[in-house]
Amino acid sequence: MLNLIQNSLDATPTGGAITIRTGSDGEVINITISDTGVGIDEEDPNVIFEPFYTTKVTGFGLGLAIVKKIIKDHNGMIRAANREEGGAEFVIRLPVPG
């Protein structure tokens, strides 16, 4: 979560907003992180989860790849998309342990 929130902070200019929504239907936990930042400058926004992909001057491009691996290891999924009104949105779905 920290990595996703930090990326949103990096991409969102002063005065922008980051929103975190959570919910569950009893079987799946949904977590959505959205921002009003610059969005994802790629035709396929999910390419950002590839190891060593980065648009930053510093860093190695491993943060989001690690996020995806951790979520997958918990039988979940994550997807990224640009928001129509600008910015990016990350949706995480994790099964409720049981």
Short mmCIF file of C-alpha atoms in Angstrom, two decimals:
data_model
loop_
_atom_site.label_atom_id
_atom_site.label_comp_id
_atom_site.label_asym_id
_atom_site.label_seq_id
_atom_site.Cartn_x
_atom_site.Cartn_y
_atom_site.Cartn_z
CA MET A 1 0.00 0.00 0.00
CA LEU A 2 2.80 2.37 0.87
CA ASN A 3 4.36 1.96 -2.58
CA LEU A 4 1.07 2.68 -4.37
CA ILE A 5 0.34 5.71 -2.21
CA GLN A 6 3.88 7.06 -2.65
CA ASN A 7 3.58 6.72 -6.43
CA SER A 8 0.27 8.62 -6.31
CA LEU A 9 1.90 11.35 -4.24
CA ASP A 10 4.76 11.59 -6.74
CA ALA A 11 2.33 11.91 -9.68
CA THR A 12 -0.14 14.33 -8.10
CA PRO A 13 0.63 18.06 -8.13
CA THR A 14 0.10 20.31 -5.14
CA GLY A 15 -3.61 20.80 -4.57
CA GLY A 16 -4.48 17.44 -6.13
CA ALA A 17 -6.26 14.61 -4.37
CA ILE A 18 -5.62 10.96 -3.57
CA THR A 19 -8.62 8.84 -2.64
CA ILE A 20 -8.56 5.39 -1.02
CA ARG A 21 -11.77 3.36 -1.00
CA THR A 22 -12.25 -0.06 0.56
CA GLY A 23 -15.10 -2.50 0.66
CA SER A 24 -16.00 -6.16 0.79
CA ASP A 25 -18.83 -8.38 -0.34
CA GLY A 26 -17.84 -11.05 2.19
CA GLU A 27 -15.82 -13.01 -0.36
CA VAL A 28 -13.56 -10.36 -1.87
CA ILE A 29 -11.88 -7.30 -0.39
CA ASN A 30 -11.74 -4.36 -2.82
CA ILE A 31 -9.21 -1.56 -2.45
CA THR A 32 -9.15 1.35 -4.89
CA ILE A 33 -6.49 4.05 -4.89
CA SER A 34 -7.14 6.93 -7.27
CA ASP A 35 -5.43 10.26 -7.80
CA THR A 36 -5.79 13.46 -9.80
CA GLY A 37 -2.21 13.30 -11.04
CA VAL A 38 -0.72 13.03 -14.51
CA GLY A 39 -2.06 9.54 -15.21
CA ILE A 40 -0.22 6.69 -16.88
CA ASP A 41 1.45 7.60 -20.16
CA GLU A 42 1.11 4.20 -21.81
CA GLU A 43 -1.34 2.58 -24.20
CA ASP A 44 -1.55 -0.40 -21.82
CA PRO A 45 -1.45 1.02 -18.26
CA ASN A 46 -0.69 -2.43 -16.81
CA VAL A 47 2.81 -2.36 -18.38
CA ILE A 48 3.84 -0.40 -15.29
CA PHE A 49 3.84 -3.68 -13.34
CA GLU A 50 6.65 -5.11 -15.48
CA PRO A 51 10.00 -5.42 -13.67
CA PHE A 52 12.44 -2.57 -14.44
CA TYR A 53 9.77 -0.38 -16.08
CA THR A 54 10.07 3.17 -14.77
CA THR A 55 9.42 6.74 -15.84
CA LYS A 56 11.29 8.19 -12.88
CA VAL A 57 14.80 9.59 -13.01
CA THR A 58 15.74 7.62 -9.92
CA GLY A 59 14.69 4.11 -8.98
CA PHE A 60 14.92 0.72 -10.59
CA GLY A 61 11.33 0.07 -11.65
CA LEU A 62 10.78 -2.74 -9.17
CA GLY A 63 8.23 -1.21 -6.78
CA LEU A 64 5.05 -1.97 -8.71
CA ALA A 65 6.36 -5.37 -9.86
CA ILE A 66 6.84 -6.28 -6.19
CA VAL A 67 3.36 -4.96 -5.34
CA LYS A 68 1.85 -7.17 -8.05
CA LYS A 69 3.83 -10.22 -6.87
CA ILE A 70 2.70 -9.79 -3.26
CA ILE A 71 -0.94 -9.44 -4.30
CA LYS A 72 -0.68 -12.44 -6.64
CA ASP A 73 0.91 -14.49 -3.82
CA HIS A 74 -2.27 -13.79 -1.84
CA ASN A 75 -4.46 -15.00 -4.74
CA GLY A 76 -5.45 -11.45 -5.62
CA MET A 77 -5.26 -9.20 -8.63
CA ILE A 78 -4.33 -5.60 -9.33
CA ARG A 79 -5.03 -3.49 -12.36
CA ALA A 80 -4.20 0.06 -13.34
CA ALA A 81 -6.17 2.46 -15.51
CA ASN A 82 -6.32 6.12 -16.36
CA ARG A 83 -9.35 7.95 -15.03
CA GLU A 84 -11.56 9.81 -17.52
CA GLU A 85 -11.34 12.95 -15.42
CA GLY A 86 -7.53 12.69 -15.23
CA GLY A 87 -5.17 10.83 -12.98
CA ALA A 88 -4.76 7.11 -12.39
CA GLU A 89 -6.66 4.42 -10.54
CA PHE A 90 -5.39 1.18 -9.05
CA VAL A 91 -7.87 -1.53 -8.15
CA ILE A 92 -6.86 -4.41 -5.88
CA ARG A 93 -9.06 -7.46 -5.27
CA LEU A 94 -8.11 -9.95 -2.58
CA PRO A 95 -10.07 -13.00 -1.45
CA VAL A 96 -11.30 -12.88 2.14
CA PRO A 97 -9.30 -15.46 4.10
CA GLY A 98 -11.46 -18.20 5.37
#
